[in-house]
Amino acid sequence: MFVEIFNELLEERNLNRKQFAEQSGIPYTTVIGWTKLNRLPDYTALIKIADFFQCSIDYLVGRQDNYEVDYSFPEVSNSEQTLIKNFRKLDSENKELISNLVKKLLK
C-alpha cells in the first residue's frame, strides 16, 4: 500500500525517486529500498515524507483516503482552500516563485 501511494505522490509532482531523495534529504538507496524491495520506511522517514508531501502519515500508510488537510473551518474561504491545494501541487521551484511574488505584491 505505501509503495503505491508514494509512487502516486511522486507522479503528481513530476518527481522521480532521485529528485525526491535530493530534495527531501533521504538517501536515494533508502528510497530504492522502499520502492524496489518493498521495505517500509521507519517512523522518522514517514515524518519526513509526510512533511515533504504535506500529507498525513495516515494517508501514506493507507489509513486515510484523502491526503489533503481539511481546511473547511470558517476562517478559510473556498478560494483560499483552492489556492492552498494548488500551491501544494507545485514543485519547490515554483513554490518559491509564488512566495516571492506574494511578498512583492504585499509591499
N, CA, C and O atoms as a Tinker XYZ file with bonds, in Angstrom:
   428  protein
     1  N      0.828000   -1.192000    0.000000    73     2
     2  CA     0.000000    0.000000    0.000000    64     1     3
     3  C      0.875000    1.259000    0.000000    63     2     4     5
     4  O      0.628000    2.174000   -0.786000    81     3
     5  N      1.886000    1.320000    0.862000    73     3     6
     6  CA     2.741000    2.504000    0.945000    64     5     7
     7  C      3.397000    2.800000   -0.403000    63     6     8     9
     8  O      3.407000    3.948000   -0.847000    81     7
     9  N      3.939000    1.783000   -1.049000    73     7    10
    10  CA     4.667000    1.998000   -2.313000    64     9    11
    11  C      3.753000    2.610000   -3.370000    63    10    12    13
    12  O      4.168000    3.517000   -4.092000    81    11
    13  N      2.523000    2.129000   -3.470000    73    11    14
    14  CA     1.597000    2.670000   -4.459000    64    13    15
    15  C      1.295000    4.136000   -4.166000    63    14    16    17
    16  O      1.286000    4.962000   -5.079000    81    15
    17  N      1.050000    4.459000   -2.912000    73    15    18
    18  CA     0.744000    5.835000   -2.527000    64    17    19
    19  C      1.958000    6.722000   -2.769000    63    18    20    21
    20  O      1.824000    7.819000   -3.311000    81    19
    21  N      3.130000    6.264000   -2.378000    73    19    22
    22  CA     4.363000    7.020000   -2.565000    64    21    23
    23  C      4.600000    7.303000   -4.051000    63    22    24    25
    24  O      4.924000    8.430000   -4.428000    81    23
    25  N      4.441000    6.291000   -4.880000    73    23    26
    26  CA     4.631000    6.461000   -6.332000    64    25    27
    27  C      3.617000    7.439000   -6.925000    63    26    28    29
    28  O      3.957000    8.218000   -7.815000    81    27
    29  N      2.376000    7.404000   -6.437000    73    27    30
    30  CA     1.361000    8.353000   -6.902000    64    29    31
    31  C      1.748000    9.778000   -6.545000    63    30    32    33
    32  O      1.589000   10.690000   -7.356000    81    31
    33  N      2.254000    9.971000   -5.334000    73    31    34
    34  CA     2.666000   11.306000   -4.905000    64    33    35
    35  C      3.831000   11.817000   -5.746000    63    34    36    37
    36  O      3.874000   12.990000   -6.116000    81    35
    37  N      4.773000   10.928000   -6.043000    73    35    38
    38  CA     5.882000   11.317000   -6.919000    64    37    39
    39  C      5.370000   11.733000   -8.288000    63    38    40    41
    40  O      5.774000   12.764000   -8.828000    81    39
    41  N      4.477000   10.924000   -8.845000    73    39    42
    42  CA     3.941000   11.191000  -10.177000    64    41    43
    43  C      3.170000   12.506000  -10.212000    63    42    44    45
    44  O      3.310000   13.279000  -11.160000    81    43
    45  N      2.357000   12.769000   -9.190000    73    43    46
    46  CA     1.582000   14.006000   -9.134000    64    45    47
    47  C      2.479000   15.232000   -9.158000    63    46    48    49
    48  O      2.092000   16.280000   -9.676000    81    47
    49  N      3.657000   15.107000   -8.609000    73    47    50
    50  CA     4.580000   16.242000   -8.523000    64    49    51
    51  C      5.688000   16.184000   -9.576000    63    50    52    53
    52  O      6.648000   16.954000   -9.533000    81    51
    53  N      5.536000   15.264000  -10.507000    73    51    54
    54  CA     6.511000   15.104000  -11.592000    64    53    55
    55  C      7.934000   14.937000  -11.061000    63    54    56    57
    56  O      8.874000   15.554000  -11.563000    81    55
    57  N      8.073000   14.104000  -10.051000    73    55    58
    58  CA     9.378000   13.823000   -9.458000    64    57    59
    59  C      9.742000   12.369000   -9.706000    63    58    60    61
    60  O      8.874000   11.497000   -9.716000    81    59
    61  N     11.028000   12.113000   -9.904000    73    59    62
    62  CA    11.483000   10.730000   -9.887000    64    61    63
    63  C     12.080000   10.445000   -8.507000    63    62    64    65
    64  O     12.180000   11.346000   -7.674000    81    63
    65  N     12.468000    9.219000   -8.273000    73    63    66
    66  CA    12.967000    8.829000   -6.946000    64    65    67
    67  C     14.229000    9.602000   -6.566000    63    66    68    69
    68  O     14.402000   10.005000   -5.416000    81    67
    69  N     15.096000    9.798000   -7.537000    73    67    70
    70  CA    16.354000   10.500000   -7.272000    64    69    71
    71  C     16.094000   11.963000   -6.899000    63    70    72    73
    72  O     16.705000   12.484000   -5.965000    81    71
    73  N     15.197000   12.618000   -7.621000    73    71    74
    74  CA    14.854000   14.005000   -7.301000    64    73    75
    75  C     14.245000   14.101000   -5.909000    63    74    76    77
    76  O     14.575000   15.004000   -5.140000    81    75
    77  N     13.352000   13.162000   -5.587000    73    75    78
    78  CA    12.759000   13.152000   -4.248000    64    77    79
    79  C     13.851000   13.017000   -3.191000    63    78    80    81
    80  O     13.851000   13.746000   -2.199000    81    79
    81  N     14.773000   12.094000   -3.399000    73    79    82
    82  CA    15.855000   11.869000   -2.434000    64    81    83
    83  C     16.671000   13.146000   -2.241000    63    82    84    85
    84  O     16.976000   13.526000   -1.111000    81    83
    85  N     17.018000   13.800000   -3.333000    73    83    86
    86  CA    17.815000   15.027000   -3.253000    64    85    87
    87  C     17.069000   16.135000   -2.527000    63    86    88    89
    88  O     17.651000   16.839000   -1.703000    81    87
    89  N     15.787000   16.293000   -2.826000    73    87    90
    90  CA    15.010000   17.387000   -2.247000    64    89    91
    91  C     14.593000   17.121000   -0.806000    63    90    92    93
    92  O     14.448000   18.058000   -0.021000    81    91
    93  N     14.402000   15.863000   -0.454000    73    91    94
    94  CA    13.927000   15.530000    0.895000    64    93    95
    95  C     15.058000   15.295000    1.888000    63    94    96    97
    96  O     14.856000   15.361000    3.101000    81    95
    97  N     16.258000   15.016000    1.360000    73    95    98
    98  CA    17.375000   14.697000    2.247000    64    97    99
    99  C     17.402000   13.243000    2.683000    63    98   100   101
   100  O     18.212000   12.863000    3.528000    81    99
   101  N     16.534000   12.435000    2.120000    73    99   102
   102  CA    16.508000   10.999000    2.415000    64   101   103
   103  C     17.416000   10.308000    1.408000    63   102   104   105
   104  O     17.290000   10.559000    0.210000    81   103
   105  N     18.320000    9.454000    1.850000    73   103   106
   106  CA    19.252000    8.810000    0.910000    64   105   107
   107  C     18.518000    8.050000   -0.205000    63   106   108   109
   108  O     17.502000    7.393000    0.021000    81   107
   109  N     19.071000    8.169000   -1.399000    73   107   110
   110  CA    18.484000    7.509000   -2.571000    64   109   111
   111  C     18.393000    6.000000   -2.361000    63   110   112   113
   112  O     17.404000    5.383000   -2.757000    81   111
   113  N     19.397000    5.406000   -1.751000    73   111   114
   114  CA    19.376000    3.957000   -1.522000    64   113   115
   115  C     18.210000    3.565000   -0.615000    63   114   116   117
   116  O     17.639000    2.484000   -0.764000    81   115
   117  N     17.862000    4.436000    0.315000    73   115   118
   118  CA    16.717000    4.177000    1.194000    64   117   119
   119  C     15.420000    4.205000    0.390000    63   118   120   121
   120  O     14.556000    3.343000    0.555000    81   119
   121  N     15.294000    5.201000   -0.478000    73   119   122
   122  CA    14.101000    5.324000   -1.323000    64   121   123
   123  C     13.960000    4.098000   -2.219000    63   122   124   125
   124  O     12.858000    3.575000   -2.388000    81   123
   125  N     15.059000    3.642000   -2.787000    73   123   126
   126  CA    15.033000    2.437000   -3.627000    64   125   127
   127  C     14.613000    1.221000   -2.803000    63   126   128   129
   128  O     13.887000    0.358000   -3.297000    81   127
   129  N     15.059000    1.150000   -1.571000    73   127   130
   130  CA    14.653000    0.055000   -0.690000    64   129   131
   131  C     13.152000   -0.011000   -0.519000    63   130   132   133
   132  O     12.570000   -1.095000   -0.488000    81   131
   133  N     12.514000    1.166000   -0.405000    73   131   134
   134  CA    11.050000    1.176000   -0.267000    64   133   135
   135  C     10.373000    0.756000   -1.553000    63   134   136   137
   136  O      9.427000   -0.031000   -1.533000    81   135
   137  N     10.850000    1.275000   -2.671000    73   135   138
   138  CA    10.116000    1.101000   -3.926000    64   137   139
   139  C     10.452000   -0.175000   -4.673000    63   138   140   141
   140  O      9.609000   -0.709000   -5.394000    81   139
   141  N     11.662000   -0.668000   -4.514000    73   139   142
   142  CA    12.061000   -1.876000   -5.258000    64   141   143
   143  C     12.076000   -3.129000   -4.391000    63   142   144   145
   144  O     11.838000   -4.233000   -4.880000    81   143
   145  N     12.358000   -2.952000   -3.102000    73   143   146
   146  CA    12.497000   -4.106000   -2.219000    64   145   147
   147  C     11.332000   -4.244000   -1.236000    63   146   148   149
   148  O     11.351000   -5.100000   -0.352000    81   147
   149  N     10.321000   -3.390000   -1.405000    73   147   150
   150  CA     9.123000   -3.407000   -0.557000    64   149   151
   151  C      9.425000   -3.277000    0.929000    63   150   152   153
   152  O      8.716000   -3.835000    1.767000    81   151
   153  N     10.479000   -2.538000    1.249000    73   151   154
   154  CA    10.740000   -2.218000    2.646000    64   153   155
   155  C      9.856000   -1.048000    3.042000    63   154   156   157
   156  O      9.502000   -0.215000    2.208000    81   155
   157  N      9.509000   -0.992000    4.302000    73   155   158
   158  CA     8.701000    0.122000    4.789000    64   157   159
   159  C      9.593000    1.147000    5.473000    63   158   160   161
   160  O     10.557000    0.775000    6.142000    81   159
   161  N      9.289000    2.425000    5.317000    73   159   162
   162  CA    10.089000    3.450000    5.992000    64   161   163
   163  C      9.883000    3.394000    7.499000    63   162   164   165
   164  O      8.818000    3.009000    7.980000    81   163
   165  N     10.928000    3.789000    8.243000    73   163   166
   166  CA    10.766000    3.875000    9.694000    64   165   167
   167  C      9.988000    5.144000   10.025000    63   166   168   169
   168  O      9.671000    5.934000    9.136000    81   167
   169  N      9.683000    5.334000   11.299000    73   167   170
   170  CA     8.806000    6.439000   11.671000    64   169   171
   171  C      9.434000    7.808000   11.384000    63   170   172   173
   172  O      8.706000    8.741000   11.045000    81   171
   173  N     10.737000    7.962000   11.506000    73   171   174
   174  CA    11.355000    9.254000   11.199000    64   173   175
   175  C     11.272000    9.548000    9.699000    63   174   176   177
   176  O     11.069000   10.694000    9.300000    81   175
   177  N     11.428000    8.525000    8.882000    73   175   178
   178  CA    11.294000    8.709000    7.430000    64   177   179
   179  C      9.844000    9.026000    7.071000    63   178   180   181
   180  O      9.596000    9.862000    6.203000    81   179
   181  N      8.886000    8.374000    7.723000    73   179   182
   182  CA     7.477000    8.665000    7.457000    64   181   183
   183  C      7.162000   10.133000    7.756000    63   182   184   185
   184  O      6.417000   10.778000    7.017000    81   183
   185  N      7.727000   10.647000    8.828000    73   183   186
   186  CA     7.510000   12.053000    9.169000    64   185   187
   187  C      8.093000   12.951000    8.088000    63   186   188   189
   188  O      7.457000   13.918000    7.671000    81   187
   189  N      9.307000   12.633000    7.630000    73   187   190
   190  CA     9.935000   13.431000    6.565000    64   189   191
   191  C      9.116000   13.375000    5.272000    63   190   192   193
   192  O      8.936000   14.390000    4.599000    81   191
   193  N      8.632000   12.200000    4.939000    73   191   194
   194  CA     7.834000   12.041000    3.712000    64   193   195
   195  C      6.536000   12.838000    3.829000    63   194   196   197
   196  O      6.155000   13.554000    2.904000    81   195
   197  N      5.862000   12.710000    4.970000    73   195   198
   198  CA     4.608000   13.439000    5.191000    64   197   199
   199  C      4.841000   14.946000    5.127000    63   198   200   201
   200  O      4.044000   15.673000    4.534000    81   199
   201  N      5.917000   15.412000    5.728000    73   199   202
   202  CA     6.237000   16.840000    5.671000    64   201   203
   203  C      6.539000   17.266000    4.235000    63   202   204   205
   204  O      6.089000   18.320000    3.787000    81   203
   205  N      7.291000   16.454000    3.528000    73   203   206
   206  CA     7.665000   16.781000    2.146000    64   205   207
   207  C      6.424000   16.911000    1.271000    63   206   208   209
   208  O      6.285000   17.885000    0.531000    81   207
   209  N      5.524000   15.938000    1.353000    73   207   210
   210  CA     4.334000   15.942000    0.513000    64   209   211
   211  C      3.164000   16.688000    1.147000    63   210   212   213
   212  O      2.101000   16.822000    0.540000    81   211
   213  N      3.366000   17.171000    2.365000    73   211   214
   214  CA     2.329000   17.892000    3.092000    64   213   215
   215  C      1.045000   17.069000    3.184000    63   214   216   217
   216  O     -0.045000   17.519000    2.830000    81   215
   217  N      1.224000   15.857000    3.670000    73   215   218
   218  CA     0.096000   14.957000    3.865000    64   217   219
   219  C      0.229000   14.316000    5.243000    63   218   220   221
   220  O      1.220000   14.530000    5.941000    81   219
   221  N     -0.752000   13.548000    5.620000    73   219   222
   222  CA    -0.690000   12.871000    6.909000    64   221   223
   223  C      0.022000   11.524000    6.774000    63   222   224   225
   224  O      0.073000   10.933000    5.696000    81   223
   225  N      0.557000   11.069000    7.871000    73   223   226
   226  CA     1.140000    9.725000    7.902000    64   225   227
   227  C      0.050000    8.695000    7.668000    63   226   228   229
   228  O      0.289000    7.676000    7.019000    81   227
   229  N     -1.141000    8.946000    8.185000    73   227   230
   230  CA    -2.267000    8.036000    7.943000    64   229   231
   231  C     -2.516000    7.854000    6.447000    63   230   232   233
   232  O     -2.818000    6.748000    5.998000    81   231
   233  N     -2.392000    8.931000    5.676000    73   231   234
   234  CA    -2.569000    8.805000    4.228000    64   233   235
   235  C     -1.464000    7.946000    3.631000    63   234   236   237
   236  O     -1.730000    7.078000    2.800000    81   235
   237  N     -0.231000    8.182000    4.051000    73   235   238
   238  CA     0.905000    7.427000    3.497000    64   237   239
   239  C      0.776000    5.924000    3.724000    63   238   240   241
   240  O      1.197000    5.131000    2.882000    81   239
   241  N      0.203000    5.532000    4.846000    73   239   242
   242  CA     0.110000    4.105000    5.160000    64   241   243
   243  C     -1.252000    3.511000    4.820000    63   242   244   245
   244  O     -1.542000    2.366000    5.169000    81   243
   245  N     -2.095000    4.304000    4.127000    73   243   246
   246  CA    -3.363000    3.770000    3.647000    64   245   247
   247  C     -4.500000    3.793000    4.644000    63   246   248   249
   248  O     -5.514000    3.130000    4.424000    81   247
   249  N     -4.369000    4.533000    5.732000    73   247   250
   250  CA    -5.438000    4.599000    6.737000    64   249   251
   251  C     -6.396000    5.752000    6.493000    63   250   252   253
   252  O     -7.405000    5.882000    7.187000    81   251
   253  N     -6.089000    6.581000    5.521000    73   251   254
   254  CA    -6.913000    7.741000    5.192000    64   253   255
   255  C     -6.960000    7.839000    3.672000    63   254   256   257
   256  O     -5.941000    7.653000    3.007000    81   255
   257  N     -8.126000    8.127000    3.121000    73   255   258
   258  CA    -8.286000    8.155000    1.666000    64   257   259
   259  C     -7.835000    9.447000    1.013000    63   258   260   261
   260  O     -7.452000    9.444000   -0.157000    81   259
   261  N     -7.870000   10.540000    1.737000    73   259   262
   262  CA    -7.570000   11.839000    1.148000    64   261   263
   263  C     -6.329000   12.412000    1.807000    63   262   264   265
   264  O     -6.270000   12.507000    3.033000    81   263
   265  N     -5.333000   12.797000    1.011000    73   263   266
   266  CA    -4.097000   13.302000    1.599000    64   265   267
   267  C     -4.166000   14.766000    1.957000    63   266   268   269
   268  O     -3.325000   15.258000    2.709000    81   267
   269  N     -5.136000   15.463000    1.444000    73   267   270
   270  CA    -5.211000   16.892000    1.692000    64   269   271
   271  C     -5.756000   17.170000    3.085000    63   270   272   273
   272  O     -6.669000   16.499000    3.567000    81   271
   273  N     -5.170000   18.174000    3.708000    73   271   274
   274  CA    -5.622000   18.595000    5.021000    64   273   275
   275  C     -6.968000   19.276000    4.857000    63   274   276   277
   276  O     -7.196000   19.988000    3.879000    81   275
   277  N     -7.850000   19.059000    5.804000    73   275   278
   278  CA    -9.183000   19.656000    5.749000    64   277   279
   279  C     -9.116000   21.113000    6.202000    63   278   280   281
   280  O     -8.849000   21.402000    7.368000    81   279
   281  N     -9.360000   22.013000    5.269000    73   279   282
   282  CA    -9.382000   23.437000    5.583000    64   281   283
   283  C    -10.813000   23.955000    5.588000    63   282   284   285
   284  O    -11.065000   25.086000    5.174000    81   283
   285  N    -11.728000   23.158000    6.042000    73   283   286
   286  CA   -13.130000   23.528000    5.958000    64   285   287
   287  C    -13.602000   24.379000    7.133000    63   286   288   289
   288  O    -14.795000   24.668000    7.230000    81   287
   289  N    -12.715000   24.783000    8.016000    73   287   290
   290  CA   -13.150000   25.642000    9.105000    64   289   291
   291  C    -13.471000   27.031000    8.548000    63   290   292   293
   292  O    -12.944000   27.402000    7.499000    81   291
   293  N    -14.318000   27.800000    9.221000    73   291   294
   294  CA   -14.881000   29.022000    8.653000    64   293   295
   295  C    -13.870000   30.113000    8.297000    63   294   296   297
   296  O    -14.171000   30.947000    7.443000    81   295
   297  N    -12.707000   30.144000    8.902000    73   295   298
   298  CA   -11.742000   31.208000    8.645000    64   297   299
   299  C    -11.136000   31.132000    7.242000    63   298   300   301
   300  O    -10.577000   32.119000    6.766000    81   299
   301  N    -11.235000   29.998000    6.582000    73   299   302
   302  CA   -10.618000   29.819000    5.266000    64   301   303
   303  C    -11.728000   29.691000    4.222000    63   302   304   305
   304  O    -12.550000   28.775000    4.266000    81   303
   305  N    -11.724000   30.640000    3.282000    73   303   306
   306  CA   -12.756000   30.636000    2.243000    64   305   307
   307  C    -12.484000   29.525000    1.228000    63   306   308   309
   308  O    -11.418000   28.909000    1.232000    81   307
   309  N    -13.464000   29.283000    0.361000    73   307   310
   310  CA   -13.299000   28.273000   -0.688000    64   309   311
   311  C    -12.152000   28.625000   -1.614000    63   310   312   313
   312  O    -11.388000   27.744000   -2.011000    81   311
   313  N    -12.014000   29.900000   -1.968000    73   311   314
   314  CA   -10.930000   30.298000   -2.863000    64   313   315
   315  C     -9.574000   30.117000   -2.182000    63   314   316   317
   316  O     -8.595000   29.770000   -2.843000    81   315
   317  N     -9.506000   30.349000   -0.871000    73   315   318
   318  CA    -8.258000   30.126000   -0.141000    64   317   319
   319  C     -7.926000   28.633000   -0.081000    63   318   320   321
   320  O     -6.763000   28.250000   -0.210000    81   319
   321  N     -8.934000   27.800000    0.112000    73   319   322
   322  CA    -8.726000   26.349000    0.118000    64   321   323
   323  C     -8.169000   25.888000   -1.226000    63   322   324   325
   324  O     -7.234000   25.088000   -1.273000    81   323
   325  N     -8.740000   26.388000   -2.310000    73   323   326
   326  CA    -8.281000   26.030000   -3.653000    64   325   327
   327  C     -6.853000   26.492000   -3.871000    63   326   328   329
   328  O     -6.038000   25.762000   -4.435000    81   327
   329  N     -6.547000   27.702000   -3.425000    73   327   330
   330  CA    -5.197000   28.236000   -3.553000    64   329   331
   331  C     -4.186000   27.358000   -2.819000    63   330   332   333
   332  O     -3.121000   27.056000   -3.359000    81   331
   333  N     -4.505000   26.956000   -1.615000    73   331   334
   334  CA    -3.613000   26.105000   -0.824000    64   333   335
   335  C     -3.418000   24.750000   -1.513000    63   334   336   337
   336  O     -2.291000   24.270000   -1.628000    81   335
   337  N     -4.489000   24.147000   -1.962000    73   335   338
   338  CA    -4.403000   22.845000   -2.628000    64   337   339
   339  C     -3.542000   22.927000   -3.893000    63   338   340   341
   340  O     -2.710000   22.055000   -4.143000    81   339
   341  N     -3.748000   23.975000   -4.682000    73   339   342
   342  CA    -2.970000   24.129000   -5.911000    64   341   343
   343  C     -1.510000   24.435000   -5.616000    63   342   344   345
   344  O     -0.622000   23.929000   -6.301000    81   343
   345  N     -1.252000   25.251000   -4.614000    73   343   346
   346  CA     0.120000   25.568000   -4.222000    64   345   347
   347  C      0.873000   24.306000   -3.834000    63   346   348   349
   348  O      2.041000   24.143000   -4.186000    81   347
   349  N      0.217000   23.423000   -3.118000    73   347   350
   350  CA     0.854000   22.183000   -2.669000    64   349   351
   351  C      1.209000   21.256000   -3.820000    63   350   352   353
   352  O      2.073000   20.393000   -3.665000    81   351
   353  N      0.578000   21.410000   -4.945000    73   351   354
   354  CA     0.863000   20.564000   -6.100000    64   353   355
   355  C      2.088000   21.038000   -6.886000    63   354   356   357
   356  O      2.603000   20.307000   -7.731000    81   355
   357  N      2.550000   22.250000   -6.611000    73   355   358
   358  CA     3.697000   22.810000   -7.329000    64   357   359
   359  C      5.000000   22.186000   -6.859000    63   358   360   361
   360  O      5.102000   21.712000   -5.727000    81   359
   361  N      5.997000   22.189000   -7.738000    73   359   362
   362  CA     7.331000   21.758000   -7.324000    64   361   363
   363  C      7.964000   22.876000   -6.495000    63   362   364   365
   364  O      7.439000   23.988000   -6.452000    81   363
   365  N      9.073000   22.589000   -5.848000    73   363   366
   366  CA     9.667000   23.548000   -4.918000    64   365   367
   367  C     10.097000   24.840000   -5.610000    63   366   368   369
   368  O      9.996000   25.916000   -5.020000    81   367
   369  N     10.568000   24.750000   -6.837000    73   367   370
   370  CA    10.987000   25.951000   -7.565000    64   369   371
   371  C      9.812000   26.893000   -7.806000    63   370   372   373
   372  O      9.928000   28.101000   -7.601000    81   371
   373  N      8.692000   26.347000   -8.238000    73   371   374
   374  CA     7.516000   27.173000   -8.489000    64   373   375
   375  C      6.898000   27.689000   -7.196000    63   374   376   377
   376  O      6.350000   28.791000   -7.169000    81   375
   377  N      6.979000   26.902000   -6.123000    73   375   378
   378  CA     6.507000   27.388000   -4.821000    64   377   379
   379  C      7.303000   28.623000   -4.411000    63   378   380   381
   380  O      6.742000   29.593000   -3.901000    81   379
   381  N      8.596000   28.579000   -4.634000    73   379   382
   382  CA     9.442000   29.715000   -4.282000    64   381   383
   383  C      9.088000   30.936000   -5.141000    63   382   384   385
   384  O      9.039000   32.056000   -4.633000    81   383
   385  N      8.843000   30.724000   -6.435000    73   383   386
   386  CA     8.445000   31.833000   -7.307000    64   385   387
   387  C      7.142000   32.481000   -6.831000    63   386   388   389
   388  O      7.033000   33.706000   -6.784000    81   387
   389  N      6.169000   31.661000   -6.485000    73   387   390
   390  CA     4.882000   32.178000   -6.000000    64   389   391
   391  C      5.080000   32.923000   -4.685000    63   390   392   393
   392  O      4.509000   33.997000   -4.491000    81   391
   393  N      5.879000   32.368000   -3.783000    73   391   394
   394  CA     6.134000   33.025000   -2.498000    64   393   395
   395  C      6.781000   34.385000   -2.695000    63   394   396   397
   396  O      6.410000   35.355000   -2.035000    81   395
   397  N      7.750000   34.458000   -3.606000    73   395   398
   398  CA     8.410000   35.739000   -3.884000    64   397   399
   399  C      7.436000   36.737000   -4.507000    63   398   400   401
   400  O      7.472000   37.924000   -4.181000    81   399
   401  N      6.585000   36.274000   -5.383000    73   399   402
   402  CA     5.583000   37.141000   -5.997000    64   401   403
   403  C      4.642000   37.709000   -4.927000    63   402   404   405
   404  O      4.336000   38.901000   -4.934000    81   403
   405  N      4.197000   36.866000   -4.030000    73   403   406
   406  CA     3.296000   37.317000   -2.967000    64   405   407
   407  C      3.990000   38.372000   -2.101000    63   406   408   409
   408  O      3.382000   39.381000   -1.743000    81   407
   409  N      5.243000   38.144000   -1.772000    73   407   410
   410  CA     5.997000   39.128000   -0.969000    64   409   411
   411  C      6.043000   40.474000   -1.686000    63   410   412   413
   412  O      5.857000   41.517000   -1.060000    81   411
   413  N      6.291000   40.454000   -2.998000    73   411   414
   414  CA     6.351000   41.694000   -3.777000    64   413   415
   415  C      4.981000   42.383000   -3.821000    63   414   416   417
   416  O      4.893000   43.607000   -3.724000    81   415
   417  N      3.926000   41.597000   -3.966000    73   415   418
   418  CA     2.591000   42.166000   -4.012000    64   417   419
   419  C      2.189000   42.811000   -2.682000    63   418   420   421
   420  O      1.426000   43.777000   -2.658000    81   419
   421  N      2.703000   42.277000   -1.597000    73   419   422
   422  CA     2.340000   42.791000   -0.274000    64   421   423
   423  C      3.121000   44.035000    0.121000    63   422   424   425
   424  O      2.784000   44.682000    1.112000    81   423
   425  N      4.144000   44.377000   -0.626000    73   423   426
   426  CA     4.951000   45.578000   -0.303000    64   425   427
   427  C      4.198000   46.843000   -0.621000    63   426   428
   428  O      4.719000   47.940000   -0.416000    81   427
